[in-house]
Coordinates of C-alpha atoms and ligand atoms in Angstrom, one line a residue:
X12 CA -60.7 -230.3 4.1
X13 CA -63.4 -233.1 5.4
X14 CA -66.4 -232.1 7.0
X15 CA -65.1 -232.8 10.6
X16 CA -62.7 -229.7 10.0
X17 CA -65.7 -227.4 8.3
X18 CA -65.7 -224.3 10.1
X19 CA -69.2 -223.4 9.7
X20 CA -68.8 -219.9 10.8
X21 CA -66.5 -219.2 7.5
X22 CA -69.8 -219.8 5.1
X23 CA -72.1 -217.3 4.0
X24 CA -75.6 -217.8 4.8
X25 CA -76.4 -219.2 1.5
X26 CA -73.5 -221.4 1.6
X27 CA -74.5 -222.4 5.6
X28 CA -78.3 -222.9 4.6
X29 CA -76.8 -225.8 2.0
X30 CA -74.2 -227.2 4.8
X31 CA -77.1 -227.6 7.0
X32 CA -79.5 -229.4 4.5
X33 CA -76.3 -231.5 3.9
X34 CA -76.2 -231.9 7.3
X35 CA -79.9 -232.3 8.1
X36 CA -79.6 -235.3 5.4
X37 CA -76.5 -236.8 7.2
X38 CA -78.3 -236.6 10.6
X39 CA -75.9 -234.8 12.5
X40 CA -77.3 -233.0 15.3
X41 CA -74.4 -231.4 17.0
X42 CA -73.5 -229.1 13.3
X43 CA -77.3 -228.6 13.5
X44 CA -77.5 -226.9 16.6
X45 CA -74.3 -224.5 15.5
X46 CA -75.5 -223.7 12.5
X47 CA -78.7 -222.7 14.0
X48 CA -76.8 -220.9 16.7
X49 CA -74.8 -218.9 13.7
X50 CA -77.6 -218.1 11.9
X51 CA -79.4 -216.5 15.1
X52 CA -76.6 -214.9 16.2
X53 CA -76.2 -213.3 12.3
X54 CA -79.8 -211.6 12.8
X55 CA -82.1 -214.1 11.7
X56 CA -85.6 -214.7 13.0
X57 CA -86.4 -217.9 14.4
X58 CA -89.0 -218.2 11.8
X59 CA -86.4 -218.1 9.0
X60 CA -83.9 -220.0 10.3
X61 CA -87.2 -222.6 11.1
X62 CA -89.0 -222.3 7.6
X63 CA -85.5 -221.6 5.7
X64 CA -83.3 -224.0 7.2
X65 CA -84.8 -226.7 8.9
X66 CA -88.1 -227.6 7.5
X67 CA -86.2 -226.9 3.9
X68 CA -83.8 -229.5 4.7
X69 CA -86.4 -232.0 5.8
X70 CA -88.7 -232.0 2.7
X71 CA -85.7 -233.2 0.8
X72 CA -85.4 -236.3 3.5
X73 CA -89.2 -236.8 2.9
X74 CA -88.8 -236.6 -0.9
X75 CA -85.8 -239.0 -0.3
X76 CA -87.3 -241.1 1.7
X77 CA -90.7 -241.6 -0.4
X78 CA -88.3 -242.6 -3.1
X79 CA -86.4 -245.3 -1.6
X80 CA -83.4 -243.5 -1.3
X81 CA -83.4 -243.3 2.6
X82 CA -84.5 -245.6 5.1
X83 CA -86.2 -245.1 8.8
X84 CA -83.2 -245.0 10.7
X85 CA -81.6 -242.5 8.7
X86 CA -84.9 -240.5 8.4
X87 CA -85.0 -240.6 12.0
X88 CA -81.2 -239.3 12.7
X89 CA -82.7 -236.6 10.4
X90 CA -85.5 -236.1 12.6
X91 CA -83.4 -236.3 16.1
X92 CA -81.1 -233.5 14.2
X93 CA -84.3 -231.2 13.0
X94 CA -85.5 -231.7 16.7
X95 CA -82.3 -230.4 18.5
X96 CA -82.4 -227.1 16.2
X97 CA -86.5 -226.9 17.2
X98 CA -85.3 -226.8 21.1
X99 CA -82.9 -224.1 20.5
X100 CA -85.8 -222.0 18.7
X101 CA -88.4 -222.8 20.8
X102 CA -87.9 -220.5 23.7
X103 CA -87.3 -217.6 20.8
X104 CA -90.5 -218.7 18.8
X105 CA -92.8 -219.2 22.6
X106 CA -91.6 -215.7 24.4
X107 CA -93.0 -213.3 21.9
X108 CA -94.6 -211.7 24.5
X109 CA -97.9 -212.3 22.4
X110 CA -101.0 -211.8 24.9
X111 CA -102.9 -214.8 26.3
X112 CA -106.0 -215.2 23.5
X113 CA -106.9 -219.0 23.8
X114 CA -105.6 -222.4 24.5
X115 CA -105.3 -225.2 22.8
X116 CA -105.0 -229.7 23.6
X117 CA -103.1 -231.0 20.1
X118 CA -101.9 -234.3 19.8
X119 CA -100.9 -236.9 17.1
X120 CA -104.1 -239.5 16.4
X121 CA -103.5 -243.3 17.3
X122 CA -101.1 -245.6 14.7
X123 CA -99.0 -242.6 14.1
X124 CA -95.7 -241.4 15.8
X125 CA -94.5 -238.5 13.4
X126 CA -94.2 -235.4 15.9
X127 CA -92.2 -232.5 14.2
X128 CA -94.9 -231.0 12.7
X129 CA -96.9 -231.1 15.5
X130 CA -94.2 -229.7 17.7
X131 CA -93.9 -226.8 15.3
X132 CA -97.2 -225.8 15.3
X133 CA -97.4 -226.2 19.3
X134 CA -94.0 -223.8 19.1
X135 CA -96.1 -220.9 16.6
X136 CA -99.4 -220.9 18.5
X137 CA -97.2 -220.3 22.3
X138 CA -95.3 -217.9 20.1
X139 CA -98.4 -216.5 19.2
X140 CA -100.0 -216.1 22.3
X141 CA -101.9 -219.7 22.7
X142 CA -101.5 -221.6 26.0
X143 CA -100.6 -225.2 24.7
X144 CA -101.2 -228.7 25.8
X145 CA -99.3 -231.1 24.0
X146 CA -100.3 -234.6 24.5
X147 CA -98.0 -236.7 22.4
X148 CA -98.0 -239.0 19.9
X149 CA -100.2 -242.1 18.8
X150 CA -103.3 -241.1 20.7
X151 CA -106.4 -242.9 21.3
X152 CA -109.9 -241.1 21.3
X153 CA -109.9 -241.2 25.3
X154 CA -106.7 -239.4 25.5
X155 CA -108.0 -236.1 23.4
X156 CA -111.3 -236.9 25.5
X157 CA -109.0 -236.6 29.2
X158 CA -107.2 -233.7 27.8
X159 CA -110.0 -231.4 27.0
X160 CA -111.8 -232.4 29.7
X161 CA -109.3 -230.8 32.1
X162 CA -107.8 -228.3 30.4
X163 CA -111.1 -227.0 28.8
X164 CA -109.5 -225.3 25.5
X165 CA -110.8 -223.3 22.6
X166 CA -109.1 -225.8 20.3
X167 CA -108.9 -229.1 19.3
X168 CA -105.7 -229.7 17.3
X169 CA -105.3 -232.9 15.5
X170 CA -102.1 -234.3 13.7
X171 CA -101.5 -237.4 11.3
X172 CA -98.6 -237.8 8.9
X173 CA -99.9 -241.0 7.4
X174 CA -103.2 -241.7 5.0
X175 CA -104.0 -244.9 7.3
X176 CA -103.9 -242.7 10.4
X177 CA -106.0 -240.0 8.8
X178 CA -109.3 -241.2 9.4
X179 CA -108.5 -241.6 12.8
X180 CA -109.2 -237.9 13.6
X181 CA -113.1 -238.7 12.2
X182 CA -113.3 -241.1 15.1
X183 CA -112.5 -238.4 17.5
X184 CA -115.1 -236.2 16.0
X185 CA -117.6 -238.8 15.9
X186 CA -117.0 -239.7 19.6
X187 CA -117.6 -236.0 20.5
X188 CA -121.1 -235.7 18.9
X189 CA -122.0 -239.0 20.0
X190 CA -121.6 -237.3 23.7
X191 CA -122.9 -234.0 22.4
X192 CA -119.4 -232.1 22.9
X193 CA -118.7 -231.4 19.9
X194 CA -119.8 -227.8 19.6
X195 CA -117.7 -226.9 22.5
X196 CA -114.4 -227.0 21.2
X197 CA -113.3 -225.6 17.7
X198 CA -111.6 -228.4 15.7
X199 CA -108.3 -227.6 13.6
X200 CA -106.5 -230.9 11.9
X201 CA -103.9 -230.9 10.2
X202 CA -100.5 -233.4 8.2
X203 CA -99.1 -233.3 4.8
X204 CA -101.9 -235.8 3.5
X205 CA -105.0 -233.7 4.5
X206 CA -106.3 -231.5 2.1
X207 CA -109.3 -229.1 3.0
X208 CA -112.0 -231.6 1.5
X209 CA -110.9 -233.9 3.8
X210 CA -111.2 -231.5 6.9
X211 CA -114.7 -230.9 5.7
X212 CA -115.4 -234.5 5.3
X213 CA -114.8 -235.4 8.3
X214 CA -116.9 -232.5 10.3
X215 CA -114.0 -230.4 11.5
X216 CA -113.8 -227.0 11.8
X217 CA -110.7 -225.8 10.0
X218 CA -107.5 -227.2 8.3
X219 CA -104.6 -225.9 8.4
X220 CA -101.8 -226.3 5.9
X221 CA -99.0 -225.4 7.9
X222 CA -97.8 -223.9 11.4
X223 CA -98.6 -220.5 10.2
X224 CA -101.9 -221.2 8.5
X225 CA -102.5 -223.0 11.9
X226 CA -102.2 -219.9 14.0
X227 CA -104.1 -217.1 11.7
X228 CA -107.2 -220.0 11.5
X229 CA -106.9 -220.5 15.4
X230 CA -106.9 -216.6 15.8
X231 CA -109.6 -216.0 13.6
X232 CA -111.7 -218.9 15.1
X233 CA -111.3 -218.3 18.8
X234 CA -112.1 -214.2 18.4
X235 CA -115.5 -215.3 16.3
X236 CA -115.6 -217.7 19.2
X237 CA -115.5 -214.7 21.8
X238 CA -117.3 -212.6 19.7
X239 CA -120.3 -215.2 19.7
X240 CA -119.8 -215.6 23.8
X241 CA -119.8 -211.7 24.3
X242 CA -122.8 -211.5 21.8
X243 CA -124.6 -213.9 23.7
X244 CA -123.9 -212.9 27.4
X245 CA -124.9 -208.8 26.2
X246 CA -128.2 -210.7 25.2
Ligands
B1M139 CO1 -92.6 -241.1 8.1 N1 -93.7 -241.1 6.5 N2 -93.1 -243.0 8.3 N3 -91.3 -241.1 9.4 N4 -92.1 -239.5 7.4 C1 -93.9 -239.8 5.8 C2 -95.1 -239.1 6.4 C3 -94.1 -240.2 4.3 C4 -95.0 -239.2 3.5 C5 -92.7 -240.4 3.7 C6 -92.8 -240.8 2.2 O1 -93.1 -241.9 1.9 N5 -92.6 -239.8 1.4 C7 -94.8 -241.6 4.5 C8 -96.3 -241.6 4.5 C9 -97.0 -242.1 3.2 C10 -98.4 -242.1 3.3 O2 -99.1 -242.3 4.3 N6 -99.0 -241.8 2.2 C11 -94.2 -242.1 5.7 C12 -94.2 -243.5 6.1 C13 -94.7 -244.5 5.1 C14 -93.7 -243.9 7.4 C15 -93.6 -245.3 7.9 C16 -94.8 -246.2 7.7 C17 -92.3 -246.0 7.4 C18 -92.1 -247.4 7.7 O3 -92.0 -247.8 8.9 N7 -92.0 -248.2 6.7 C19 -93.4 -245.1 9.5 C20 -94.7 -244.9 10.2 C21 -94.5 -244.8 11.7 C22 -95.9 -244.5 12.4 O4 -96.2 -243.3 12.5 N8 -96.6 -245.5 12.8 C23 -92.7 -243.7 9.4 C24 -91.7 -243.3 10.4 C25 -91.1 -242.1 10.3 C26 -89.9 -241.8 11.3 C27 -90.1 -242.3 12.7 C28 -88.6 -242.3 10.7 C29 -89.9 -240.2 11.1 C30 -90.7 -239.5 12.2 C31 -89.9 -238.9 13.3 C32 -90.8 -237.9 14.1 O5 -91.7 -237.3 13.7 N9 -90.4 -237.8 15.3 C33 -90.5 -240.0 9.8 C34 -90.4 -238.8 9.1 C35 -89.5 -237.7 9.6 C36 -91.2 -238.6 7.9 C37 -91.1 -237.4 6.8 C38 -89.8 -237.7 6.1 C39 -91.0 -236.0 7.4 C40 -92.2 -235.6 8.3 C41 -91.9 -234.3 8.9 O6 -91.5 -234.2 10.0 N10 -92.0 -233.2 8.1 C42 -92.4 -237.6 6.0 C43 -92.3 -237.1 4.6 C44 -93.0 -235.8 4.4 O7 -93.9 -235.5 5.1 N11 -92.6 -235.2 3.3 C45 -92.7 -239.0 6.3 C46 -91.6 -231.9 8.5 C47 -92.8 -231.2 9.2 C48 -92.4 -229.8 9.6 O8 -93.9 -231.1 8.3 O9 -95.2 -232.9 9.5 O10 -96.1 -232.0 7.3 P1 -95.3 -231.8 8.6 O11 -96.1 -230.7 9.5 C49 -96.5 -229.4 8.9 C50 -97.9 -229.5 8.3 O12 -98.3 -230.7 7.8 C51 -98.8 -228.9 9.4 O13 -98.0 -227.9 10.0 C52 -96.7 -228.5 10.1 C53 -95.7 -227.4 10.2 O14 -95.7 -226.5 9.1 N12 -99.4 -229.8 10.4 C54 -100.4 -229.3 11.2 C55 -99.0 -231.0 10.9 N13 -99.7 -231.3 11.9 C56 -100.6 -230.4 12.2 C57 -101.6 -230.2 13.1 C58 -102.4 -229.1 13.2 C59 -102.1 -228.1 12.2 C60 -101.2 -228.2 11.3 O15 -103.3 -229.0 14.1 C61 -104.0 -227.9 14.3

């Protein structure tokens, strides 16, 4: 049989989790979005099908990739396929019916244009209850500077997927002392070459390892946040 006549709804989930890193790999979108539609409709969470599935599949593009084995475009068919399972999830992984605690402006820094990452942890924190602004990719210090300015959030979320865009994020922070912001927003970076020195290095407040890390530290931040603003107005 060749893969065109593959009826994915005949595997077993461990057998349709393999297809669909096979078919992550191979960039193919359109068996993307039915497998993920298969393995919702067989009772997984979103967050399984996400964590299992999807993200699985995509650190063996990235190990691939790192080794020469793949090249951009391919990475990036991976990427478009990884994407169109992330918009069937997203409304799943958003209407938890979480309440409102806090908001958050994220963004990728300048030089960089990796978004998936990013997008999942915007997905998580909605899902969790966090009103989110996403503003894109390859962003300048006066684009985080315009964002918070009107949204006013809790949080400052920064991405970067590369080790030259990394020290971007110190620019930011430096640019909010320098106008005496900075101790109005709680600052979470984040991007698989951060570490937690690095976070702390660079004067932010938190740094998060994943999506989920990303929303416990954002939850724990913004109630010590209200906790300090409640403390102070009862003063
Ligand atoms: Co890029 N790329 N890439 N790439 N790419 C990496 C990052 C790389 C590690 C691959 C490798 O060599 N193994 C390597 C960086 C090496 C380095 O800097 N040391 C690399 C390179 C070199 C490049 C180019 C320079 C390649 C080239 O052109 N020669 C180029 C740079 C473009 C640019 O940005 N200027 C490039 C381009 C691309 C594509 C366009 C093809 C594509 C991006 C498509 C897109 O995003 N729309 C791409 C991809 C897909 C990858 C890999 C394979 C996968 C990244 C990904 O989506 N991971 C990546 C390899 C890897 O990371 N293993 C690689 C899945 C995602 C769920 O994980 O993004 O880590 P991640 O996000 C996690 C956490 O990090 C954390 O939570 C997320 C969810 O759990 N997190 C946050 C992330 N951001 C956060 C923000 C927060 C909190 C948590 O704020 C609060």
């Amino acid at each position: 049989m060749s893969d065109d006549d593959l009826d994915l709804n005949a595997l077993n989930d461990d057998e349709l989790v393999e297809q669909m890193g096979d078919d992550l790999y191979d960039g193919l979108k359109e068996e993307i979005e039915e497998s993920t539609r298969i393995l919702l409709d067989r009772g997984w969470t979103p967050y399984d099908v996400l964590t299992k599935s999807l993200v699985a599949g995509m650190t063996v593009v990235g190990e691939d990739f790192r080794d020469g084995i793949l090249y951009v475009p391919e990475v990036l068919m991976a990427a478009n396929a990884m994407k169109a399972g992330m918009t069937i999830l997203k409304p799943l992984l958003a209407e938890t019916g979480a309440p409102r605690i806090g908001s958050m402006v994220i963004g990728t820094v300048k030089g960089d244009i990796h978004d998936i990452g990013k997008n999942l942890v915007s997905m998580m924190m909605e899902g969790a209850g966090f009103e989110v602004v996403d503003i894109g990719i390859n962003n300048p210090v006066e684009n985080y500077l315009e964002a918070i300015e009107e949204h006013k959030p809790d949080i400052l979320g920064m991405s970067a997927l590369l080790t030259t865009t990394m020290p971007y994020m110190k620019v930011v922070i430096e640019t909010l002392v320098e106008k005496g912001m900075r101790d109005d927003y709680i600052v979470l970076v984040g991007g698989a070459p951060l570490n937690e020195a690095f976070a702390e290095s660079i004067g932010a407040d938190g740094y998060c390892r994943d999506a989920a890390v990303a929303v416990e530290t954002a939850k724990d931040f913004v109630a010590r946040r209200h906790n300090m603003i409640g403390a102070r107005a009862n003063a």
